[in-house]
Amino acid sequence: MKLNIALIGYKFMGKAHSFGIDAAPFFFKDGIEPVKKVICGRTEHLVKQAAEDFGWEEYCTDWRDVINREDIDIVDIATPTINHKEIALAAIKAGKHVFCEKPLSMNAQESKEMMEEAEKAGVINMLGHNYRRCPAAALAKKMIAENKLGKIYHVRAVYLQDWIMDPAFPAIWKLNKDIAGSGPHGDLNAHIIDLARFMTGDEIDEVVGMKETFIKKRPSPVVERELSSMLKADGSNDEVEMIDVTVEDACSFLAKFKSGSLGTFEATRFAGGRKNYNRIEINGEKGTLIFEFEDMNRLQYWNAEDPQEVQGFKSIMVTEDCHPYIANWWPPGHIIGYENTFVNEFADFFRAIKENKQVTPNFYDGWKGNQVLDAVLKSTETRTWQKVDEM
Ligand code: SOE
């Protein structure tokens, strides 16, 4: 089965998706032949280079030129968040299957419309929460579903980075509310909210949050980083235009789940030394599970039912054929990495299209995630608890 793909976006996620698309049929023999037909981006010389670098047959500078092509089966959206809804709705209207990077859209209202239109059109739709496809994260879900932890008391998740602590780092699109929707909240809390929903099967009922922007003005994005020597310690300088940062640098929130579990979530780009530290700990009456992406091939498990003399956290090496996805990869102990999660994602997406069976996470999950994101942001304005279902 041949699947022709149009990819909209060509930077970090464009590269990751191109790899996942290419490697999926190599590791997952489902009789599917994905074809990297056309990659789209606004800057011609850059998207042309990306087409060459990532092996796309064609390139274009306007996604509207490809969205209705008869020879396109899938539209893959890897653009800044502001463009997700318009592209997805156009692709759905054209009857294309849609893969969209996270967060699904700028807010819950947009995501609900995208979900409803995708369901009406009957197209397969998937949301790019790749960390679900870390075998250890999928094993955690399986163990919780098998009641290995019993009643869940706590979900404790952090997603910590440090890439914009330098005041000279320019106010790129991820720091612009009008383009990204929010900062690490929509970029990183989105992931750990999704992991919490995925692993526990629970929904968040209400939240209360706080956020802060530590560096409020930064050089305009047109300033090359090489010019940072012109900038003073606080990032200011007479010749360089300084513009307002319009998103948070950090956002934390408390959550009450519908089951009664309590949650704490923290996302920041100012945790010095933490590069991509995505960690979730789930405490239940019968045990605890800890997934840490930076050690993604292991799952920490404490079992309350172990005899007291041998109780303690054990480190499950999630590289056995019996573990999620591993049978398609390597023999035991031959670990996998970040890029493999995209291969697992696209293999599941392509199989869902072939079998015409909806895959998760999809636009419904994106809507639920955006509801939580919106409730937290509203809470930071009202300084009160907010009900997620009211977003
Ligand atoms: C942010 O730097 C980022 O690229 C996120 O946008 C991705 O979703 C995450 O997987 C890695 O970090």
mmCIF file of C-alpha atoms and ligand atoms in Angstrom:
data_model
loop_
_atom_site.group_PDB
_atom_site.id
_atom_site.type_symbol
_atom_site.label_atom_id
_atom_site.label_comp_id
_atom_site.label_asym_id
_atom_site.label_seq_id
_atom_site.Cartn_x
_atom_site.Cartn_y
_atom_site.Cartn_z
ATOM 1 C CA MET A 1 0.000 0.000 0.000
ATOM 2 C CA LYS A 2 1.598 3.292 -1.147
ATOM 3 C CA LEU A 3 0.984 6.406 0.929
ATOM 4 C CA ASN A 4 2.021 9.749 -0.603
ATOM 5 C CA ILE A 5 2.884 12.374 1.993
ATOM 6 C CA ALA A 6 3.003 16.179 1.991
ATOM 7 C CA LEU A 7 5.034 17.557 4.927
ATOM 8 C CA ILE A 8 4.366 21.152 5.958
ATOM 9 C CA GLY A 9 7.403 22.377 7.900
ATOM 10 C CA TYR A 10 11.055 21.446 7.538
ATOM 11 C CA LYS A 11 13.005 22.327 10.670
ATOM 12 C CA PHE A 12 13.476 20.169 13.820
ATOM 13 C CA MET A 13 10.178 18.294 13.531
ATOM 14 C CA GLY A 14 10.453 18.207 9.735
ATOM 15 C CA LYS A 15 13.760 16.381 10.132
ATOM 16 C CA ALA A 16 12.402 14.033 12.826
ATOM 17 C CA HIS A 17 9.288 13.212 10.786
ATOM 18 C CA SER A 18 11.309 12.635 7.597
ATOM 19 C CA PHE A 19 13.421 10.090 9.486
ATOM 20 C CA GLY A 20 10.396 8.405 11.059
ATOM 21 C CA ILE A 21 8.627 8.122 7.708
ATOM 22 C CA ASP A 22 11.702 6.636 6.033
ATOM 23 C CA ALA A 23 12.546 4.113 8.763
ATOM 24 C CA ALA A 24 9.000 2.904 9.519
ATOM 25 C CA PRO A 25 8.765 0.384 6.619
ATOM 26 C CA PHE A 26 12.322 -0.805 7.337
ATOM 27 C CA PHE A 27 11.526 -1.856 10.908
ATOM 28 C CA PHE A 28 7.753 -2.493 10.679
ATOM 29 C CA LYS A 29 6.820 -4.862 7.838
ATOM 30 C CA ASP A 30 3.164 -3.865 7.343
ATOM 31 C CA GLY A 31 3.159 -3.817 3.535
ATOM 32 C CA ILE A 32 3.086 -0.015 3.518
ATOM 33 C CA GLU A 33 5.270 2.119 1.247
ATOM 34 C CA PRO A 34 5.299 5.735 2.481
ATOM 35 C CA VAL A 35 6.460 8.161 -0.223
ATOM 36 C CA LYS A 36 8.023 11.497 0.759
ATOM 37 C CA LYS A 37 6.271 13.352 -2.084
ATOM 38 C CA VAL A 38 6.566 17.086 -1.233
ATOM 39 C CA ILE A 39 7.926 19.188 1.620
ATOM 40 C CA CYS A 40 6.604 22.732 2.130
ATOM 41 C CA GLY A 41 8.153 25.814 3.721
ATOM 42 C CA ARG A 42 7.999 29.561 3.189
ATOM 43 C CA THR A 43 11.705 30.212 2.567
ATOM 44 C CA GLU A 44 12.542 28.708 -0.806
ATOM 45 C CA HIS A 45 16.296 28.172 -0.458
ATOM 46 C CA LEU A 46 15.836 26.570 2.973
ATOM 47 C CA VAL A 47 12.990 24.221 2.024
ATOM 48 C CA LYS A 48 14.838 23.309 -1.203
ATOM 49 C CA GLN A 49 17.840 22.324 0.902
ATOM 50 C CA ALA A 50 15.604 20.370 3.283
ATOM 51 C CA ALA A 51 14.103 18.467 0.324
ATOM 52 C CA GLU A 52 17.637 17.479 -0.712
ATOM 53 C CA ASP A 53 18.815 16.708 2.824
ATOM 54 C CA PHE A 54 15.779 14.661 3.864
ATOM 55 C CA GLY A 55 14.989 13.003 0.525
ATOM 56 C CA TRP A 56 11.701 14.596 -0.572
ATOM 57 C CA GLU A 57 10.766 14.315 -4.281
ATOM 58 C CA GLU A 58 9.534 17.906 -4.508
ATOM 59 C CA TYR A 59 9.417 21.100 -2.457
ATOM 60 C CA CYS A 60 7.022 24.039 -2.416
ATOM 61 C CA THR A 61 6.676 27.410 -0.674
ATOM 62 C CA ASP A 62 2.896 27.407 -0.179
ATOM 63 C CA TRP A 63 1.090 24.475 1.416
ATOM 64 C CA ARG A 64 -2.130 25.595 -0.297
ATOM 65 C CA ASP A 65 -0.611 24.404 -3.595
ATOM 66 C CA VAL A 66 -0.434 20.793 -2.420
ATOM 67 C CA ILE A 67 -3.252 20.280 0.066
ATOM 68 C CA ASN A 68 -5.808 19.361 -2.628
ATOM 69 C CA ARG A 69 -3.511 17.312 -4.884
ATOM 70 C CA GLU A 70 -5.127 14.025 -5.905
ATOM 71 C CA ASP A 71 -1.805 12.224 -5.462
ATOM 72 C CA ILE A 72 -1.471 13.209 -1.774
ATOM 73 C CA ASP A 73 -2.878 10.810 0.851
ATOM 74 C CA ILE A 74 -1.420 12.286 4.038
ATOM 75 C CA VAL A 75 -0.770 15.847 5.224
ATOM 76 C CA ASP A 76 1.849 15.997 7.977
ATOM 77 C CA ILE A 77 1.859 19.298 9.928
ATOM 78 C CA ALA A 78 5.170 20.301 11.535
ATOM 79 C CA THR A 79 4.737 24.074 11.558
ATOM 80 C CA PRO A 80 4.500 26.604 14.394
ATOM 81 C CA THR A 81 1.291 26.162 16.392
ATOM 82 C CA ILE A 82 -0.510 29.155 14.848
ATOM 83 C CA ASN A 83 -0.750 27.337 11.482
ATOM 84 C CA HIS A 84 -2.041 23.974 12.755
ATOM 85 C CA LYS A 85 -5.770 24.640 12.589
ATOM 86 C CA GLU A 86 -5.921 26.229 9.117
ATOM 87 C CA ILE A 87 -3.778 23.552 7.530
ATOM 88 C CA ALA A 88 -5.511 20.670 9.313
ATOM 89 C CA LEU A 89 -9.025 21.867 8.413
ATOM 90 C CA ALA A 90 -7.998 22.296 4.769
ATOM 91 C CA ALA A 91 -6.438 18.835 4.705
ATOM 92 C CA ILE A 92 -9.495 17.258 6.359
ATOM 93 C CA LYS A 93 -11.785 19.025 3.872
ATOM 94 C CA ALA A 94 -9.663 17.549 1.079
ATOM 95 C CA GLY A 95 -10.137 14.083 2.615
ATOM 96 C CA LYS A 96 -6.500 13.657 3.619
ATOM 97 C CA HIS A 97 -5.302 11.734 6.674
ATOM 98 C CA VAL A 98 -3.589 14.189 9.022
ATOM 99 C CA PHE A 99 -0.639 13.959 11.390
ATOM 100 C CA CYS A 100 -0.187 17.127 13.460
ATOM 101 C CA GLU A 101 2.600 18.088 15.856
ATOM 102 C CA LYS A 102 1.778 19.108 19.408
ATOM 103 C CA PRO A 103 0.144 21.083 20.828
ATOM 104 C CA LEU A 104 -2.779 20.448 18.514
ATOM 105 C CA SER A 105 -3.642 24.125 18.248
ATOM 106 C CA MET A 106 -3.600 27.543 19.948
ATOM 107 C CA ASN A 107 -6.497 26.695 22.286
ATOM 108 C CA ALA A 108 -9.239 24.203 23.178
ATOM 109 C CA GLN A 109 -11.823 25.868 20.960
ATOM 110 C CA GLU A 110 -9.645 25.451 17.855
ATOM 111 C CA SER A 111 -8.756 21.882 18.814
ATOM 112 C CA LYS A 112 -12.410 20.949 19.355
ATOM 113 C CA GLU A 113 -13.259 22.171 15.852
ATOM 114 C CA MET A 114 -10.338 20.202 14.380
ATOM 115 C CA MET A 115 -11.441 17.066 16.242
ATOM 116 C CA GLU A 116 -15.087 17.412 15.163
ATOM 117 C CA GLU A 117 -14.189 18.015 11.514
ATOM 118 C CA ALA A 118 -11.769 15.064 11.459
ATOM 119 C CA GLU A 119 -14.397 12.775 13.019
ATOM 120 C CA LYS A 120 -17.046 13.964 10.542
ATOM 121 C CA ALA A 121 -14.700 13.384 7.583
ATOM 122 C CA GLY A 122 -13.660 9.965 8.890
ATOM 123 C CA VAL A 123 -9.975 10.640 8.235
ATOM 124 C CA ILE A 124 -7.266 9.042 10.368
ATOM 125 C CA ASN A 125 -5.792 11.776 12.532
ATOM 126 C CA MET A 126 -2.808 11.584 14.852
ATOM 127 C CA LEU A 127 -1.149 14.002 17.285
ATOM 128 C CA GLY A 128 2.643 14.049 17.672
ATOM 129 C CA HIS A 129 3.155 13.129 21.313
ATOM 130 C CA ASN A 130 6.164 10.951 20.535
ATOM 131 C CA TYR A 131 7.048 10.164 24.161
ATOM 132 C CA ARG A 132 4.084 7.762 24.343
ATOM 133 C CA ARG A 133 6.104 5.633 21.942
ATOM 134 C CA CYS A 134 9.071 5.215 24.226
ATOM 135 C CA PRO A 135 8.711 1.490 25.040
ATOM 136 C CA ALA A 136 9.214 2.221 28.752
ATOM 137 C CA ALA A 137 6.365 4.762 28.748
ATOM 138 C CA ALA A 138 4.110 2.255 26.968
ATOM 139 C CA LEU A 139 5.098 -0.429 29.502
ATOM 140 C CA ALA A 140 4.155 1.923 32.340
ATOM 141 C CA LYS A 141 0.720 2.359 30.788
ATOM 142 C CA LYS A 142 0.333 -1.414 30.418
ATOM 143 C CA MET A 143 1.325 -2.050 34.029
ATOM 144 C CA ILE A 144 -1.124 0.563 35.349
ATOM 145 C CA ALA A 145 -3.892 -0.841 33.140
ATOM 146 C CA GLU A 146 -3.123 -4.272 34.638
ATOM 147 C CA ASN A 147 -3.629 -2.714 38.104
ATOM 148 C CA LYS A 148 0.006 -3.244 39.141
ATOM 149 C CA LEU A 149 -0.141 0.072 41.061
ATOM 150 C CA GLY A 150 -3.725 -0.207 42.274
ATOM 151 C CA LYS A 151 -5.428 3.102 43.134
ATOM 152 C CA ILE A 152 -3.321 6.028 41.915
ATOM 153 C CA TYR A 153 -2.511 8.669 44.549
ATOM 154 C CA HIS A 154 -0.014 10.961 42.779
ATOM 155 C CA VAL A 155 1.155 11.988 39.320
ATOM 156 C CA ARG A 156 4.335 14.062 39.578
ATOM 157 C CA ALA A 157 5.743 15.290 36.256
ATOM 158 C CA VAL A 158 8.391 17.746 35.176
ATOM 159 C CA TYR A 159 9.712 18.759 31.796
ATOM 160 C CA LEU A 160 12.847 20.882 32.276
ATOM 161 C CA GLN A 161 15.059 22.575 29.673
ATOM 162 C CA ASP A 162 17.584 25.432 29.800
ATOM 163 C CA TRP A 163 18.102 26.601 26.232
ATOM 164 C CA ILE A 164 17.015 30.249 26.612
ATOM 165 C CA MET A 165 18.710 31.267 29.875
ATOM 166 C CA ASP A 166 21.115 33.525 27.912
ATOM 167 C CA PRO A 167 19.561 37.044 27.725
ATOM 168 C CA ALA A 168 21.147 37.369 24.275
ATOM 169 C CA PHE A 169 19.021 34.523 22.918
ATOM 170 C CA PRO A 170 16.620 36.212 20.489
ATOM 171 C CA ALA A 171 12.832 36.305 20.822
ATOM 172 C CA ILE A 172 12.218 33.549 18.263
ATOM 173 C CA TRP A 173 8.712 32.303 17.341
ATOM 174 C CA LYS A 174 8.535 29.931 20.353
ATOM 175 C CA LEU A 175 8.717 33.046 22.553
ATOM 176 C CA ASN A 176 5.912 34.821 20.679
ATOM 177 C CA LYS A 177 2.393 34.187 22.014
ATOM 178 C CA ASP A 178 0.778 35.073 18.662
ATOM 179 C CA ILE A 179 2.719 32.261 16.926
ATOM 180 C CA ALA A 180 3.331 29.622 19.619
ATOM 181 C CA GLY A 181 0.270 30.221 21.815
ATOM 182 C CA SER A 182 2.384 29.919 24.956
ATOM 183 C CA GLY A 183 5.944 29.112 26.008
ATOM 184 C CA PRO A 184 7.077 25.922 27.796
ATOM 185 C CA HIS A 185 3.494 25.453 28.985
ATOM 186 C CA GLY A 186 2.125 24.553 25.544
ATOM 187 C CA ASP A 187 5.485 23.210 24.366
ATOM 188 C CA LEU A 188 6.439 21.012 27.346
ATOM 189 C CA ASN A 189 3.548 20.760 29.822
ATOM 190 C CA ALA A 190 1.575 19.556 26.768
ATOM 191 C CA HIS A 191 3.818 16.473 26.682
ATOM 192 C CA ILE A 192 3.592 15.594 30.370
ATOM 193 C CA ILE A 193 -0.152 16.230 30.479
ATOM 194 C CA ASP A 194 -0.436 13.767 27.596
ATOM 195 C CA LEU A 195 1.846 11.229 29.317
ATOM 196 C CA ALA A 196 -0.240 11.507 32.493
ATOM 197 C CA ARG A 197 -3.482 10.910 30.553
ATOM 198 C CA PHE A 198 -1.860 8.073 28.562
ATOM 199 C CA MET A 199 -0.337 6.232 31.504
ATOM 200 C CA THR A 200 -3.201 6.590 33.989
ATOM 201 C CA GLY A 201 -6.172 6.575 31.613
ATOM 202 C CA ASP A 202 -7.530 9.334 33.863
ATOM 203 C CA GLU A 203 -8.639 12.889 33.072
ATOM 204 C CA ILE A 204 -7.743 16.071 34.930
ATOM 205 C CA ASP A 205 -10.763 17.691 36.598
ATOM 206 C CA GLU A 206 -9.433 21.024 37.865
ATOM 207 C CA VAL A 207 -6.164 22.957 38.014
ATOM 208 C CA VAL A 208 -4.464 25.938 39.604
ATOM 209 C CA GLY A 209 -1.283 27.342 38.131
ATOM 210 C CA MET A 210 1.464 29.944 38.172
ATOM 211 C CA LYS A 211 3.799 31.229 35.487
ATOM 212 C CA GLU A 212 6.674 33.695 35.152
ATOM 213 C CA THR A 213 8.669 35.388 32.427
ATOM 214 C CA PHE A 214 12.175 35.845 33.849
ATOM 215 C CA ILE A 215 13.642 37.745 30.881
ATOM 216 C CA LYS A 216 11.010 40.151 29.612
ATOM 217 C CA LYS A 217 12.833 41.700 26.641
ATOM 218 C CA ARG A 218 15.149 40.010 24.152
ATOM 219 C CA PRO A 219 16.916 40.924 20.909
ATOM 220 C CA SER A 220 14.676 40.815 17.888
ATOM 221 C CA PRO A 221 14.961 37.451 16.074
ATOM 222 C CA VAL A 222 16.675 39.176 13.169
ATOM 223 C CA VAL A 223 19.729 39.613 15.414
ATOM 224 C CA GLU A 224 22.214 36.786 14.690
ATOM 225 C CA ARG A 225 23.519 35.085 17.839
ATOM 226 C CA GLU A 226 27.049 36.082 16.716
ATOM 227 C CA LEU A 227 26.093 39.669 17.563
ATOM 228 C CA SER A 228 25.537 38.685 21.169
ATOM 229 C CA SER A 229 28.988 40.112 21.920
ATOM 230 C CA MET A 230 27.406 43.511 21.269
ATOM 231 C CA LEU A 231 24.871 42.899 24.012
ATOM 232 C CA LYS A 232 25.388 43.818 27.660
ATOM 233 C CA ALA A 233 25.007 41.228 30.433
ATOM 234 C CA ASP A 234 21.269 41.928 30.692
ATOM 235 C CA GLY A 235 20.904 41.398 26.942
ATOM 236 C CA SER A 236 20.318 45.101 26.238
ATOM 237 C CA ASN A 237 22.191 47.177 23.663
ATOM 238 C CA ASP A 238 21.657 50.506 21.880
ATOM 239 C CA GLU A 239 22.026 49.241 18.306
ATOM 240 C CA VAL A 240 19.994 46.049 18.677
ATOM 241 C CA GLU A 241 16.190 46.281 18.723
ATOM 242 C CA MET A 242 14.862 44.719 21.923
ATOM 243 C CA ILE A 243 11.328 43.317 21.814
ATOM 244 C CA ASP A 244 8.901 42.031 24.440
ATOM 245 C CA VAL A 245 8.794 38.321 25.225
ATOM 246 C CA THR A 246 5.064 37.551 25.202
ATOM 247 C CA VAL A 247 5.076 34.034 26.666
ATOM 248 C CA GLU A 248 6.080 32.540 30.010
ATOM 249 C CA ASP A 249 9.551 31.149 30.668
ATOM 250 C CA ALA A 250 8.165 28.715 33.218
ATOM 251 C CA CYS A 251 4.739 27.395 34.234
ATOM 252 C CA SER A 252 3.812 25.041 37.069
ATOM 253 C CA PHE A 253 0.410 23.803 38.143
ATOM 254 C CA LEU A 254 -1.447 21.570 40.569
ATOM 255 C CA ALA A 255 -4.101 19.194 39.277
ATOM 256 C CA LYS A 256 -6.938 17.157 40.736
ATOM 257 C CA PHE A 257 -7.801 14.152 38.576
ATOM 258 C CA LYS A 258 -11.369 12.873 38.194
ATOM 259 C CA SER A 259 -10.357 9.684 40.058
ATOM 260 C CA GLY A 260 -9.194 11.741 43.047
ATOM 261 C CA SER A 261 -5.473 11.476 42.263
ATOM 262 C CA LEU A 262 -3.368 14.589 42.836
ATOM 263 C CA GLY A 263 -0.997 15.935 40.181
ATOM 264 C CA THR A 264 1.915 18.361 40.075
ATOM 265 C CA PHE A 265 3.304 19.545 36.740
ATOM 266 C CA GLU A 266 6.276 21.820 36.002
ATOM 267 C CA ALA A 267 7.635 23.083 32.682
ATOM 268 C CA THR A 268 10.526 25.499 32.318
ATOM 269 C CA ARG A 269 13.262 26.600 29.943
ATOM 270 C CA PHE A 270 15.340 27.946 32.859
ATOM 271 C CA ALA A 271 16.405 24.793 34.716
ATOM 272 C CA GLY A 272 20.144 25.171 34.175
ATOM 273 C CA GLY A 273 21.758 21.859 33.305
ATOM 274 C CA ARG A 274 18.502 20.148 32.358
ATOM 275 C CA LYS A 275 18.580 19.660 28.551
ATOM 276 C CA ASN A 276 15.418 17.668 27.816
ATOM 277 C CA TYR A 277 14.506 16.342 31.256
ATOM 278 C CA ASN A 278 11.079 14.805 30.873
ATOM 279 C CA ARG A 279 10.229 12.779 34.004
ATOM 280 C CA ILE A 280 6.969 11.369 35.339
ATOM 281 C CA GLU A 281 6.469 9.493 38.632
ATOM 282 C CA ILE A 282 3.230 7.763 39.453
ATOM 283 C CA ASN A 283 2.545 6.608 43.031
ATOM 284 C CA GLY A 284 -0.170 4.032 43.668
ATOM 285 C CA GLU A 285 -1.341 1.983 46.636
ATOM 286 C CA LYS A 286 0.570 -1.057 45.356
ATOM 287 C CA GLY A 287 3.647 0.572 43.847
ATOM 288 C CA THR A 288 5.427 3.381 42.034
ATOM 289 C CA LEU A 289 6.598 3.805 38.454
ATOM 290 C CA ILE A 290 9.149 6.366 37.255
ATOM 291 C CA PHE A 291 9.816 7.135 33.573
ATOM 292 C CA GLU A 292 12.746 9.470 32.792
ATOM 293 C CA PHE A 293 13.238 10.252 29.085
ATOM 294 C CA GLU A 294 16.984 10.892 29.514
ATOM 295 C CA ASP A 295 17.185 7.190 30.567
ATOM 296 C CA MET A 296 14.389 6.170 28.213
ATOM 297 C CA ASN A 297 15.247 2.460 27.964
ATOM 298 C CA ARG A 298 14.596 1.855 31.649
ATOM 299 C CA LEU A 299 11.477 1.966 33.829
ATOM 300 C CA GLN A 300 11.909 2.308 37.593
ATOM 301 C CA TYR A 301 9.440 0.156 39.503
ATOM 302 C CA TRP A 302 8.835 -0.125 43.255
ATOM 303 C CA ASN A 303 6.465 -2.921 44.226
ATOM 304 C CA ALA A 304 4.768 -2.619 47.601
ATOM 305 C CA GLU A 305 4.028 -6.316 47.480
ATOM 306 C CA ASP A 306 7.701 -7.349 47.443
ATOM 307 C CA PRO A 307 8.824 -8.872 50.746
ATOM 308 C CA GLN A 308 10.050 -6.057 52.971
ATOM 309 C CA GLU A 309 13.628 -7.366 53.103
ATOM 310 C CA VAL A 310 14.022 -7.016 49.341
ATOM 311 C CA GLN A 311 11.815 -3.965 48.743
ATOM 312 C CA GLY A 312 13.309 -1.185 46.640
ATOM 313 C CA PHE A 313 13.199 0.379 43.213
ATOM 314 C CA LYS A 314 14.135 -2.010 40.480
ATOM 315 C CA SER A 315 15.255 -0.824 37.077
ATOM 316 C CA ILE A 316 13.437 -2.699 34.324
ATOM 317 C CA MET A 317 15.520 -2.761 31.152
ATOM 318 C CA VAL A 318 12.756 -2.264 28.562
ATOM 319 C CA THR A 319 14.523 -3.958 25.656
ATOM 320 C CA GLU A 320 12.968 -7.428 25.570
ATOM 321 C CA ASP A 321 10.832 -8.733 22.691
ATOM 322 C CA CYS A 322 7.901 -8.879 25.116
ATOM 323 C CA HIS A 323 8.097 -5.096 25.617
ATOM 324 C CA PRO A 324 6.164 -2.604 23.421
ATOM 325 C CA TYR A 325 7.756 -2.057 19.970
ATOM 326 C CA ILE A 326 11.040 -3.834 20.854
ATOM 327 C CA ALA A 327 10.352 -6.926 18.693
ATOM 328 C CA ASN A 328 10.647 -4.603 15.687
ATOM 329 C CA TRP A 329 13.999 -3.244 16.837
ATOM 330 C CA TRP A 330 17.025 -5.024 18.285
ATOM 331 C CA PRO A 331 17.989 -7.968 20.528
ATOM 332 C CA PRO A 332 17.792 -7.429 24.303
ATOM 333 C CA GLY A 333 20.011 -4.672 25.669
ATOM 334 C CA HIS A 334 20.560 -2.928 22.329
ATOM 335 C CA ILE A 335 18.887 0.292 23.364
ATOM 336 C CA ILE A 336 16.981 2.786 21.224
ATOM 337 C CA GLY A 337 16.758 6.585 21.246
ATOM 338 C CA TYR A 338 14.704 9.714 20.615
ATOM 339 C CA GLU A 339 14.478 9.266 16.846
ATOM 340 C CA ASN A 340 13.083 5.723 17.251
ATOM 341 C CA THR A 341 9.964 7.153 18.894
ATOM 342 C CA PHE A 342 9.132 8.893 15.604
ATOM 343 C CA VAL A 343 9.579 5.617 13.740
ATOM 344 C CA ASN A 344 7.180 3.911 16.167
ATOM 345 C CA GLU A 345 4.735 6.824 15.750
ATOM 346 C CA PHE A 346 4.669 6.721 11.968
ATOM 347 C CA ALA A 347 4.502 2.919 11.858
ATOM 348 C CA ASP A 348 1.355 3.070 14.012
ATOM 349 C CA PHE A 349 -0.066 5.940 11.936
ATOM 350 C CA PHE A 350 0.483 4.158 8.606
ATOM 351 C CA ARG A 351 -0.981 0.895 9.965
ATOM 352 C CA ALA A 352 -4.038 2.792 11.241
ATOM 353 C CA ILE A 353 -4.604 4.154 7.736
ATOM 354 C CA LYS A 354 -4.171 0.708 6.150
ATOM 355 C CA GLU A 355 -6.572 -0.899 8.647
ATOM 356 C CA ASN A 356 -8.835 2.179 8.768
ATOM 357 C CA LYS A 357 -8.704 2.033 12.573
ATOM 358 C CA GLN A 358 -8.254 5.260 14.565
ATOM 359 C CA VAL A 359 -4.876 5.593 16.309
ATOM 360 C CA THR A 360 -4.020 7.437 19.541
ATOM 361 C CA PRO A 361 -3.135 10.068 20.455
ATOM 362 C CA ASN A 362 -5.434 11.772 18.012
ATOM 363 C CA PHE A 363 -7.287 15.089 17.750
ATOM 364 C CA TYR A 364 -9.574 14.107 20.635
ATOM 365 C CA ASP A 365 -6.485 13.802 22.838
ATOM 366 C CA GLY A 366 -5.296 17.122 21.454
ATOM 367 C CA TRP A 367 -8.565 18.776 22.464
ATOM 368 C CA LYS A 368 -8.379 17.294 25.977
ATOM 369 C CA GLY A 369 -4.780 18.472 26.266
ATOM 370 C CA ASN A 370 -5.603 21.985 25.077
ATOM 371 C CA GLN A 371 -8.461 22.136 27.612
ATOM 372 C CA VAL A 372 -5.960 21.538 30.420
ATOM 373 C CA LEU A 373 -3.500 24.047 28.947
ATOM 374 C CA ASP A 374 -6.231 26.692 28.692
ATOM 375 C CA ALA A 375 -7.535 26.032 32.219
ATOM 376 C CA VAL A 376 -4.059 26.513 33.675
ATOM 377 C CA LEU A 377 -3.502 29.775 31.778
ATOM 378 C CA LYS A 378 -6.912 31.053 32.899
ATOM 379 C CA SER A 379 -6.019 30.076 36.456
ATOM 380 C CA THR A 380 -2.811 32.106 36.302
ATOM 381 C CA GLU A 381 -4.907 35.149 35.395
ATOM 382 C CA THR A 382 -7.730 34.624 37.932
ATOM 383 C CA ARG A 383 -5.489 33.101 40.632
ATOM 384 C CA THR A 384 -8.266 30.571 41.237
ATOM 385 C CA TRP A 385 -8.882 26.868 40.537
ATOM 386 C CA GLN A 386 -10.336 26.263 37.067
ATOM 387 C CA LYS A 387 -12.481 23.359 35.829
ATOM 388 C CA VAL A 388 -10.909 21.738 32.762
ATOM 389 C CA ASP A 389 -14.218 20.662 31.191
ATOM 390 C CA GLU A 390 -15.372 24.270 31.095
ATOM 391 C CA MET A 391 -12.605 25.237 28.607
HETATM 392 C C1 SOE B 1 11.398 22.274 22.600
HETATM 393 O O1 SOE B 1 12.729 22.615 22.547
HETATM 394 C C2 SOE B 1 11.222 20.869 22.042
HETATM 395 O O2 SOE B 1 11.760 20.797 20.754
HETATM 396 C C3 SOE B 1 9.745 20.546 21.957
HETATM 397 O O3 SOE B 1 9.095 21.407 21.038
HETATM 398 C C4 SOE B 1 9.559 19.098 21.541
HETATM 399 O O4 SOE B 1 8.183 18.757 21.518
HETATM 400 C C5 SOE B 1 10.279 18.211 22.554
HETATM 401 O O5 SOE B 1 10.129 16.841 22.200
HETATM 402 C C6 SOE B 1 11.766 18.565 22.583
HETATM 403 O O6 SOE B 1 11.909 19.961 22.914
#
